[in-house]
Coordinates of C-alpha atoms and ligand atoms in Angstrom, one line a residue:
M7 CA -8.9 -28.3 -2.2
P8 CA -8.6 -30.1 1.2
L9 CA -11.5 -29.8 3.5
P10 CA -11.2 -27.0 6.0
L11 CA -10.7 -28.0 9.6
C12 CA -12.3 -24.9 11.0
R13 CA -14.1 -21.9 9.6
Y14 CA -13.8 -18.2 10.7
T15 CA -17.0 -16.3 10.9
P16 CA -16.7 -12.5 10.7
A17 CA -16.5 -11.1 14.2
R18 CA -18.9 -8.2 13.6
M19 CA -22.0 -9.3 11.7
S20 CA -23.3 -6.4 9.7
A21 CA -24.5 -5.4 6.2
A22 CA -21.1 -3.8 5.4
P23 CA -19.2 -5.6 2.7
H24 CA -16.7 -8.1 3.9
V25 CA -13.2 -8.2 2.3
A26 CA -10.4 -10.6 3.2
I27 CA -6.9 -9.6 2.3
A28 CA -4.0 -12.1 2.1
G29 CA -0.7 -10.3 2.8
A30 CA -0.2 -7.3 5.1
G31 CA 2.8 -5.9 3.4
L32 CA 2.7 -2.4 1.8
A33 CA -0.2 -2.9 -0.5
G34 CA -2.3 -5.1 1.9
A35 CA -1.9 -2.8 4.9
L36 CA -2.7 0.4 2.8
L37 CA -5.7 -1.3 1.2
A38 CA -7.1 -2.2 4.7
C39 CA -6.9 1.5 5.5
Y40 CA -8.8 2.5 2.4
L41 CA -11.5 -0.1 3.0
G42 CA -11.6 0.5 6.8
R43 CA -12.2 4.2 6.1
R44 CA -15.3 3.2 4.2
G45 CA -16.5 1.1 7.1
Y46 CA -16.0 -2.2 5.2
R47 CA -15.3 -5.2 7.3
V48 CA -11.7 -6.2 6.6
D49 CA -9.8 -9.3 7.7
L50 CA -6.1 -8.9 6.9
Y51 CA -4.0 -12.1 7.0
E52 CA -0.2 -12.0 7.1
R53 CA 2.0 -15.0 7.2
R54 CA 4.7 -13.3 9.3
P55 CA 4.5 -12.5 13.0
D56 CA 3.3 -9.0 14.0
P57 CA 6.2 -6.6 13.2
R58 CA 5.0 -4.2 15.9
A59 CA 5.9 -6.9 18.5
A60 CA 8.4 -9.0 16.8
G61 CA 10.3 -6.4 14.8
F62 CA 10.2 -6.2 11.1
V63 CA 11.7 -9.2 9.3
G64 CA 11.8 -8.1 5.7
G65 CA 12.8 -10.3 2.8
R66 CA 13.3 -7.3 0.6
S67 CA 15.1 -4.0 0.6
I68 CA 15.8 -2.2 3.9
N69 CA 14.7 1.2 2.5
L70 CA 12.9 2.3 -0.5
A71 CA 12.2 5.5 -2.5
L72 CA 8.7 6.9 -2.2
S73 CA 7.7 9.5 -4.8
A74 CA 4.6 11.4 -5.8
R75 CA 2.3 8.5 -6.5
G76 CA 3.0 6.8 -3.2
L77 CA 2.7 10.0 -1.3
D78 CA -0.6 10.9 -3.0
A79 CA -2.0 7.5 -1.9
L80 CA -0.8 8.0 1.7
E81 CA -2.1 11.6 1.8
R82 CA -5.6 10.4 1.0
V83 CA -5.7 8.4 4.2
G84 CA -3.9 11.1 6.2
L85 CA -0.5 9.3 6.5
A86 CA 1.8 11.3 4.2
E87 CA 2.9 13.7 6.8
K88 CA 3.7 10.9 9.3
V89 CA 5.7 8.9 6.8
L90 CA 7.6 12.0 5.5
A91 CA 8.6 13.0 9.0
D92 CA 11.2 10.1 9.0
A93 CA 12.0 10.3 5.3
I94 CA 15.2 11.7 3.7
P95 CA 14.6 13.6 0.6
M96 CA 17.0 12.7 -2.3
R97 CA 17.1 15.6 -4.7
G98 CA 19.3 14.0 -7.4
R99 CA 21.8 11.4 -8.3
M100 CA 25.3 11.6 -7.1
M101 CA 27.6 9.7 -9.5
H102 CA 30.8 8.2 -8.2
S103 CA 33.4 7.6 -11.0
V104 CA 36.0 4.8 -10.7
R105 CA 38.5 7.4 -9.5
G106 CA 36.0 8.7 -6.9
R107 CA 35.0 11.9 -8.7
L108 CA 31.6 13.0 -7.7
T109 CA 29.0 14.5 -10.1
F110 CA 25.6 15.6 -8.8
Q111 CA 22.7 15.5 -11.2
P112 CA 19.5 17.1 -9.8
Y113 CA 16.3 15.2 -10.6
S114 CA 14.3 18.4 -11.3
K115 CA 14.6 22.1 -12.0
N116 CA 12.3 22.5 -9.0
T117 CA 14.5 22.0 -5.9
D118 CA 11.4 20.9 -3.9
E119 CA 10.9 17.9 -6.1
A120 CA 12.7 14.9 -4.5
I121 CA 12.2 11.2 -4.1
N122 CA 12.1 10.2 -0.4
S123 CA 14.2 7.4 1.2
V124 CA 12.0 5.7 3.8
S125 CA 12.5 2.6 6.0
R126 CA 10.4 -0.3 4.6
G127 CA 9.9 -1.7 8.1
N128 CA 8.7 1.6 9.6
L129 CA 6.5 2.3 6.6
N130 CA 4.8 -1.1 7.0
V131 CA 4.4 -0.7 10.7
T132 CA 2.9 2.8 10.2
L133 CA 0.4 1.3 7.8
L134 CA -0.5 -1.6 10.1
E135 CA -1.0 0.8 13.0
A136 CA -3.3 3.0 10.9
A137 CA -5.3 0.0 9.7
D138 CA -5.7 -1.3 13.2
E139 CA -7.2 2.1 14.2
Y140 CA -10.3 1.3 12.1
E141 CA -12.8 -0.6 14.2
S142 CA -14.0 -2.7 11.2
V143 CA -10.4 -3.9 10.4
T144 CA -9.0 -7.0 12.1
L145 CA -5.4 -8.1 11.7
H146 CA -4.4 -11.7 11.8
F147 CA -0.6 -12.5 11.9
D148 CA 1.0 -15.9 11.5
H149 CA -1.7 -16.8 9.0
Q150 CA -0.4 -18.0 5.6
A151 CA -2.7 -18.2 2.6
V152 CA -2.0 -21.6 1.0
D153 CA -4.8 -22.1 -1.5
A154 CA -8.1 -20.7 -2.8
D155 CA -11.3 -22.2 -4.0
L156 CA -12.2 -19.8 -6.8
D157 CA -15.7 -21.2 -7.4
A158 CA -16.7 -21.3 -3.7
G159 CA -15.0 -17.9 -3.0
T160 CA -12.9 -19.2 -0.1
C161 CA -9.3 -18.9 0.8
A162 CA -7.4 -21.6 2.8
L163 CA -4.9 -20.4 5.4
V164 CA -2.6 -22.1 7.8
G165 CA -2.8 -20.5 11.3
P166 CA -0.2 -20.1 14.0
G167 CA -0.7 -23.6 15.4
G168 CA -0.6 -25.2 12.0
E169 CA -4.4 -25.4 11.9
R170 CA -6.0 -25.1 8.5
V171 CA -8.6 -22.3 8.3
A172 CA -11.1 -21.5 5.5
V173 CA -12.1 -17.9 5.0
T174 CA -15.1 -16.7 3.1
A175 CA -15.7 -13.1 2.2
D176 CA -17.5 -11.0 -0.4
L177 CA -14.1 -10.2 -1.9
I178 CA -10.7 -11.9 -1.4
V179 CA -7.7 -9.8 -2.4
G180 CA -4.3 -11.3 -2.9
C181 CA -1.7 -8.7 -1.8
D182 CA 0.7 -11.6 -1.0
G183 CA 3.6 -10.4 -3.1
A184 CA 5.4 -11.6 -6.1
F185 CA 5.0 -15.3 -5.3
S186 CA 1.3 -14.9 -4.5
A187 CA -0.6 -18.1 -3.4
I188 CA -3.9 -16.6 -4.6
R189 CA -2.4 -15.9 -8.1
A190 CA -0.9 -19.4 -8.1
R191 CA -4.4 -20.8 -7.9
M192 CA -5.7 -18.3 -10.6
Q193 CA -2.9 -19.5 -12.9
K194 CA -4.6 -22.8 -13.1
T195 CA -7.7 -21.3 -14.7
E196 CA -8.4 -20.9 -18.4
R197 CA -7.5 -17.7 -20.2
F198 CA -5.3 -16.5 -17.4
S199 CA -2.1 -15.1 -18.9
Y200 CA 1.1 -15.2 -16.8
S201 CA 4.7 -14.5 -17.4
Q202 CA 7.7 -14.1 -15.1
S203 CA 11.2 -13.2 -16.2
Y204 CA 14.3 -12.8 -14.1
L205 CA 17.2 -10.4 -14.7
A206 CA 20.6 -12.0 -15.0
H207 CA 21.5 -9.7 -12.1
G208 CA 20.9 -10.2 -8.4
Y209 CA 21.2 -7.8 -5.5
K210 CA 23.0 -7.8 -2.2
E211 CA 22.7 -5.1 0.5
L212 CA 25.6 -3.7 2.5
T213 CA 25.9 -0.8 5.0
I214 CA 27.8 2.4 5.3
P215 CA 27.7 3.5 9.0
P216 CA 27.7 7.1 10.2
A217 CA 31.0 8.9 10.2
K218 CA 33.0 9.1 13.5
D219 CA 31.4 12.3 14.5
G220 CA 27.9 10.8 14.0
S221 CA 27.1 12.6 10.8
F222 CA 26.3 11.0 7.4
A223 CA 29.5 9.6 5.7
M224 CA 28.3 11.0 2.3
E225 CA 25.9 13.6 1.0
P226 CA 22.6 12.5 2.5
N227 CA 20.2 14.3 0.1
A228 CA 21.2 12.2 -2.9
L229 CA 20.8 8.7 -4.3
H230 CA 24.4 7.6 -4.8
I231 CA 25.3 5.6 -7.9
W232 CA 28.5 3.8 -8.8
P233 CA 27.7 2.9 -12.5
R234 CA 30.3 0.4 -13.8
G235 CA 28.8 -0.8 -17.1
G236 CA 27.3 -4.3 -16.6
S237 CA 27.1 -3.9 -12.9
M238 CA 26.5 -1.1 -10.4
M239 CA 26.1 -0.2 -6.7
I240 CA 23.7 2.4 -5.3
A241 CA 23.2 3.8 -1.8
L242 CA 20.2 5.4 -0.1
P243 CA 20.3 7.3 3.1
N244 CA 18.5 6.2 6.3
A245 CA 17.2 8.3 9.2
D246 CA 19.8 6.8 11.5
R247 CA 22.5 8.4 9.3
T248 CA 23.6 5.1 7.8
F249 CA 23.4 4.3 4.1
T250 CA 22.1 1.1 2.7
C251 CA 24.1 0.1 -0.4
T252 CA 22.8 -2.3 -2.9
C253 CA 25.1 -4.1 -5.3
F254 CA 23.4 -5.0 -8.6
W255 CA 25.8 -7.5 -10.2
P256 CA 25.3 -10.4 -12.6
F257 CA 24.9 -13.7 -10.8
E258 CA 27.6 -15.2 -13.1
G259 CA 30.5 -13.9 -15.2
P260 CA 33.6 -11.8 -14.8
N261 CA 31.7 -9.1 -12.8
G262 CA 29.4 -11.6 -11.1
F263 CA 28.7 -12.6 -7.6
D264 CA 29.9 -16.1 -8.3
V265 CA 33.6 -15.0 -8.8
V266 CA 33.7 -13.2 -5.4
G267 CA 34.1 -15.8 -2.7
T268 CA 37.1 -15.3 -0.5
D269 CA 37.8 -12.2 1.7
A270 CA 40.6 -11.2 -0.6
E271 CA 38.2 -11.4 -3.6
I272 CA 35.7 -9.2 -1.9
V273 CA 38.3 -6.6 -1.0
H274 CA 39.8 -6.7 -4.5
R275 CA 36.4 -6.3 -6.2
F276 CA 35.5 -3.3 -4.1
D277 CA 39.0 -1.8 -4.4
R278 CA 38.7 -2.1 -8.2
D279 CA 35.2 -0.9 -8.7
F280 CA 34.0 1.1 -5.7
R281 CA 37.2 2.3 -4.2
D282 CA 35.9 5.6 -2.7
A283 CA 33.3 3.6 -0.7
V284 CA 35.7 1.1 0.8
P285 CA 37.0 3.4 3.6
L286 CA 33.4 4.1 4.5
M287 CA 32.5 0.4 4.9
P288 CA 34.4 -1.0 7.9
T289 CA 32.4 -4.2 8.1
L290 CA 32.4 -4.8 4.3
V291 CA 33.7 -8.3 4.3
E292 CA 31.4 -9.5 7.2
D293 CA 28.4 -7.8 5.6
Y294 CA 29.1 -9.2 2.2
R295 CA 29.4 -12.7 3.7
K296 CA 26.4 -12.5 5.9
N297 CA 23.9 -10.9 3.5
P298 CA 22.1 -13.0 0.8
V299 CA 21.9 -12.4 -2.9
G300 CA 18.3 -11.7 -3.9
S301 CA 16.8 -12.1 -7.4
L302 CA 15.0 -9.5 -9.5
V303 CA 11.8 -10.6 -11.2
T304 CA 9.2 -9.0 -13.5
I305 CA 5.8 -10.6 -13.2
R306 CA 2.9 -9.8 -15.5
C307 CA -0.5 -11.4 -15.5
D308 CA -3.9 -10.8 -16.9
P309 CA -6.7 -10.5 -15.7
W310 CA -6.0 -9.4 -12.1
H311 CA -9.4 -10.7 -11.0
H312 CA -11.5 -13.9 -11.0
D313 CA -15.2 -13.4 -11.4
D314 CA -16.5 -11.0 -8.8
R315 CA -14.8 -12.7 -5.9
F316 CA -11.0 -12.5 -6.2
L317 CA -8.5 -9.7 -7.0
L318 CA -4.7 -9.4 -7.1
L319 CA -3.0 -6.1 -6.2
G320 CA 0.6 -4.9 -5.8
D321 CA 3.4 -7.2 -6.6
A322 CA 1.0 -10.2 -6.7
A323 CA -0.4 -8.6 -9.9
H324 CA 2.7 -6.8 -11.3
A325 CA 6.1 -7.2 -9.7
V326 CA 8.7 -4.9 -11.4
V327 CA 12.4 -4.6 -11.0
P328 CA 13.4 -1.7 -8.6
F329 CA 15.3 0.6 -11.0
Y330 CA 12.6 3.3 -11.3
G331 CA 11.8 3.0 -7.5
Q332 CA 8.2 2.5 -8.4
G333 CA 7.1 -1.0 -7.3
A334 CA 5.6 0.2 -4.0
N335 CA 4.4 3.4 -5.5
A336 CA 2.5 1.5 -8.1
A337 CA 1.1 -0.9 -5.5
F338 CA -0.2 2.2 -3.5
E339 CA -1.6 3.6 -6.7
D340 CA -3.6 0.4 -7.2
C341 CA -5.3 1.1 -3.9
V342 CA -6.2 4.6 -5.0
A343 CA -7.6 3.2 -8.3
L344 CA -9.7 0.6 -6.5
D345 CA -11.0 3.2 -4.1
A346 CA -12.0 5.5 -6.9
L347 CA -14.0 2.7 -8.6
I348 CA -15.7 1.8 -5.3
E349 CA -16.6 5.5 -4.9
R350 CA -18.3 5.3 -8.3
H351 CA -19.8 1.9 -8.2
G352 CA -19.9 0.9 -4.5
P353 CA -19.2 -2.8 -3.7
D354 CA -20.5 -3.9 -7.1
W355 CA -17.5 -6.2 -7.6
A356 CA -18.7 -7.5 -10.9
T357 CA -18.3 -4.0 -12.3
V358 CA -15.3 -2.8 -10.2
L359 CA -12.9 -5.7 -10.6
P360 CA -12.8 -5.9 -14.4
R361 CA -12.6 -2.2 -14.7
L362 CA -9.6 -2.1 -12.3
S363 CA -8.0 -5.0 -14.0
T364 CA -8.2 -3.6 -17.5
G365 CA -7.7 0.0 -16.4
R366 CA -4.4 -0.6 -14.6
K367 CA -2.9 -3.3 -16.8
A368 CA -1.4 -0.9 -19.4
D369 CA 0.1 1.2 -16.7
A370 CA 1.6 -1.8 -14.9
D371 CA 3.1 -3.0 -18.2
A372 CA 4.5 0.5 -18.9
I373 CA 6.3 0.8 -15.6
A374 CA 7.6 -2.7 -15.9
D375 CA 9.2 -1.8 -19.2
M376 CA 10.5 1.5 -18.0
A377 CA 12.1 -0.1 -14.9
I378 CA 14.1 -2.4 -17.1
A379 CA 15.1 0.4 -19.4
N380 CA 16.2 2.5 -16.4
F381 CA 18.4 -0.3 -15.2
I382 CA 20.3 -0.2 -18.4
E383 CA 20.5 3.6 -18.2
M384 CA 21.7 3.6 -14.6
R385 CA 24.2 0.8 -15.1
D386 CA 25.7 1.7 -18.4
K387 CA 25.0 5.3 -19.3
V388 CA 24.6 7.4 -16.2
G389 CA 28.3 8.2 -16.0
S390 CA 28.9 8.9 -19.7
R391 CA 29.3 12.4 -21.1
S392 CA 26.5 11.9 -23.7
F393 CA 24.1 10.9 -20.9
L394 CA 25.1 13.9 -18.8
L395 CA 24.7 16.2 -21.8
R396 CA 21.2 14.7 -22.5
K397 CA 20.2 15.2 -18.9
K398 CA 21.4 18.8 -19.0
T399 CA 19.5 19.5 -22.2
E400 CA 16.3 17.9 -20.7
K401 CA 16.7 20.2 -17.7
L402 CA 17.1 23.3 -19.8
L403 CA 14.1 22.4 -21.9
H404 CA 12.1 21.7 -18.8
R405 CA 13.1 25.1 -17.4
W406 CA 12.5 27.1 -20.7
L407 CA 9.5 25.2 -22.0
S408 CA 8.1 23.8 -18.8
R409 CA 4.5 23.9 -20.1
W410 CA 5.4 21.9 -23.1
Y411 CA 8.3 19.7 -22.0
T412 CA 8.7 17.5 -18.9
P413 CA 11.3 14.7 -18.8
L414 CA 10.1 11.1 -18.5
Y415 CA 11.7 10.7 -15.1
N416 CA 9.8 13.7 -13.7
L417 CA 6.5 12.5 -15.2
V418 CA 7.0 9.1 -13.5
S419 CA 8.4 10.3 -10.2
F420 CA 6.8 13.7 -9.6
S421 CA 3.4 13.4 -11.1
T422 CA 0.4 11.0 -10.9
I423 CA -0.1 11.0 -14.7
P424 CA -0.8 7.3 -15.5
Y425 CA 2.4 5.5 -16.3
A426 CA 1.3 4.6 -19.9
A427 CA 0.3 8.2 -20.6
A428 CA 3.6 9.4 -19.2
R429 CA 5.5 7.2 -21.5
R430 CA 3.4 8.2 -24.5
R431 CA 3.9 11.9 -23.7
A432 CA 7.7 11.4 -23.3
R433 CA 7.9 9.6 -26.6
R434 CA 5.9 12.4 -28.3
Q435 CA 8.3 15.0 -26.8
D436 CA 11.3 13.0 -28.0
R437 CA 9.9 12.8 -31.6
V438 CA 9.2 16.5 -31.7
L439 CA 12.7 17.2 -30.4
V440 CA 14.4 14.9 -33.0
A441 CA 12.3 16.6 -35.7
A442 CA 13.3 20.0 -34.4
G443 CA 16.9 19.0 -34.2
L444 CA 16.9 17.6 -37.8
G445 CA 15.1 20.7 -38.9
A446 CA 17.7 23.0 -37.3
L447 CA 20.5 20.8 -38.8
A448 CA 18.9 21.1 -42.3
V449 CA 18.7 24.9 -41.9
I450 CA 22.3 25.1 -40.9
V451 CA 23.4 22.9 -43.9
V452 CA 21.4 25.0 -46.3
A453 CA 22.8 28.2 -44.8
V454 CA 26.4 26.9 -45.0
A455 CA 25.9 25.7 -48.6
A456 CA 24.5 29.1 -49.5
L457 CA 27.4 30.8 -47.9
V458 CA 29.9 28.6 -49.7
H459 CA 28.2 29.2 -52.9
W460 CA 28.2 33.0 -52.4
L461 CA 31.9 33.0 -51.4
R462 CA 32.8 31.1 -54.6
R463 CA 31.0 33.5 -56.9
Ligands
FAD26 C1 15.8 -4.5 -3.8 C2 14.5 -3.8 -4.0 C3 14.4 -2.5 -3.9 C4 13.1 -1.8 -4.1 N1 13.1 -0.5 -4.0 C5 11.9 0.1 -4.2 C6 11.8 1.6 -4.2 O1 12.8 2.3 -4.0 N2 10.6 2.1 -4.4 C7 9.5 1.4 -4.7 O2 8.4 2.0 -4.8 N3 9.5 0.1 -4.7 C8 10.7 -0.6 -4.5 N4 10.7 -2.0 -4.5 C9 9.5 -2.7 -4.9 C10 8.6 -2.9 -3.6 O3 9.4 -3.5 -2.6 C11 7.4 -3.7 -3.9 O4 6.8 -3.3 -5.1 C12 6.4 -3.6 -2.8 O5 6.9 -4.1 -1.6 C13 5.1 -4.3 -3.2 O6 4.3 -4.4 -2.1 P1 3.3 -5.6 -1.9 O7 2.5 -5.3 -0.6 O8 2.5 -5.8 -3.1 O9 4.2 -6.9 -1.7 P2 5.2 -7.2 -0.5 O10 5.8 -6.0 0.0 O11 6.1 -8.3 -1.0 O12 4.2 -7.7 0.6 C14 3.6 -9.0 0.5 C15 3.2 -9.4 2.0 O13 2.5 -10.6 1.9 C16 3.0 -11.5 2.8 N5 2.7 -12.8 2.3 C17 3.4 -13.4 1.3 N6 2.8 -14.6 1.0 C18 1.8 -14.7 1.8 C19 0.8 -15.7 2.0 N7 0.8 -16.8 1.3 N8 -0.1 -15.5 3.0 C20 -0.1 -14.4 3.7 N9 0.8 -13.4 3.6 C21 1.7 -13.6 2.7 C22 4.4 -11.1 3.0 O14 5.0 -11.6 4.2 C23 4.4 -9.6 2.9 O15 4.2 -9.1 4.1 C24 12.0 -2.6 -4.3 C25 12.1 -4.0 -4.4 C26 13.3 -4.6 -4.2 C27 13.4 -6.1 -4.3

């Protein structure tokens, strides 16, 4: 590692544990709140300028869906109410057929169970403002982590003037997203497992403005889906009465981004696949041209820590594709899990870090797998009759046998049962249902056979 040109010393010298966090996105800013609440000295470094002054410049989605896990994490630091004040509850999926027919599918039998569309930028600013309220937390913008010395326990950053800075702390946490600089250094150590895999699909965001009278142009309390088999578009409502649409299309191929280049091709593609949305998108062609195509990656690594000095959280440890709307929720849940371990063991990082790493890994893997499975479901099955029938059956079972049966979607989105346990429970339920179905079928076959036999006598 190059020699540091200058060295930060913590502003407030005290016996409180000192934690440096790289990345003040959703995970980093919330973690700063959790640690600040404990009186830990926290230095939070973010490569971007301060969004409170400069406005939020996001590389990711404009809005996102927050559900029970994220809200639980916010609630514990007293922020849920503030975040929910600007959120729009989405109580189900609104499917748009090719002919523009709408079918609404509630997420739950309980009408108060909804996922919440929130602005990513506002959420991040709320978290930063909350972190800044703690006296022991210091925010540093325009500071990019570029390297780490894992043995010395230092992190190298480049400051606003291009100066190189070395930070030491009791614990350094990489909350610097899917392309984490801290993780990149850990990848070069022995027995560190790492994998990344991209979907063949990318995403592009577009906008539906409010209707002429200023109201929402579509039903606001729903997540809109245009499933087209192999590709799809979704739309989430925003507090300013716009919708953010996201096209999930293959990069290449007959339904790909690569075959839509000219204005005529853009209009033709939307007229063919998303016709009912076209009149609602007056700036479709400009937006399509202006907005980039993002890629969708799943990242897994193990372990999430190095010795008792470095830890990865959020997307830095486990980036998932967005089809269960759980990436940020899972990142927030990481903060809850870390806080619970600190509650039990204090800043005994040699105990806390491996327990967090091993404890959360199975859950992160489970939600990564479920997110990919949900992509296939949303894209290919959501509009089909058999899917709608299955969802109706699930809802009936949930209503009649609610103590025994809860659909997987509800376990993931409306509970804080660990992801891996939720998946196990759903599989168990499915097995019992299949067995019950086969049993019922066998009884019917035997009864019919008996009846036929009796009639022939
Ligand atoms: C299209 C799309 C839709 C999504 N929808 C949802 C949804 O509906 N619900 C949901 O729960 N999740 C959703 N997600 C996932 C969610 O965005 C992420 O899981 C979440 O942002 C992870 O938070 P994070 O803080 O770990 O990472 P990030 O949000 O990526 O934050 C990382 C931060 O670190 C900073 N940074 C990066 N590198 C450095 C560095 N070297 N030094 C210093 N700072 C650095 C970045 O500027 C950023 O501020 C979606 C993702 C995508 C792509």
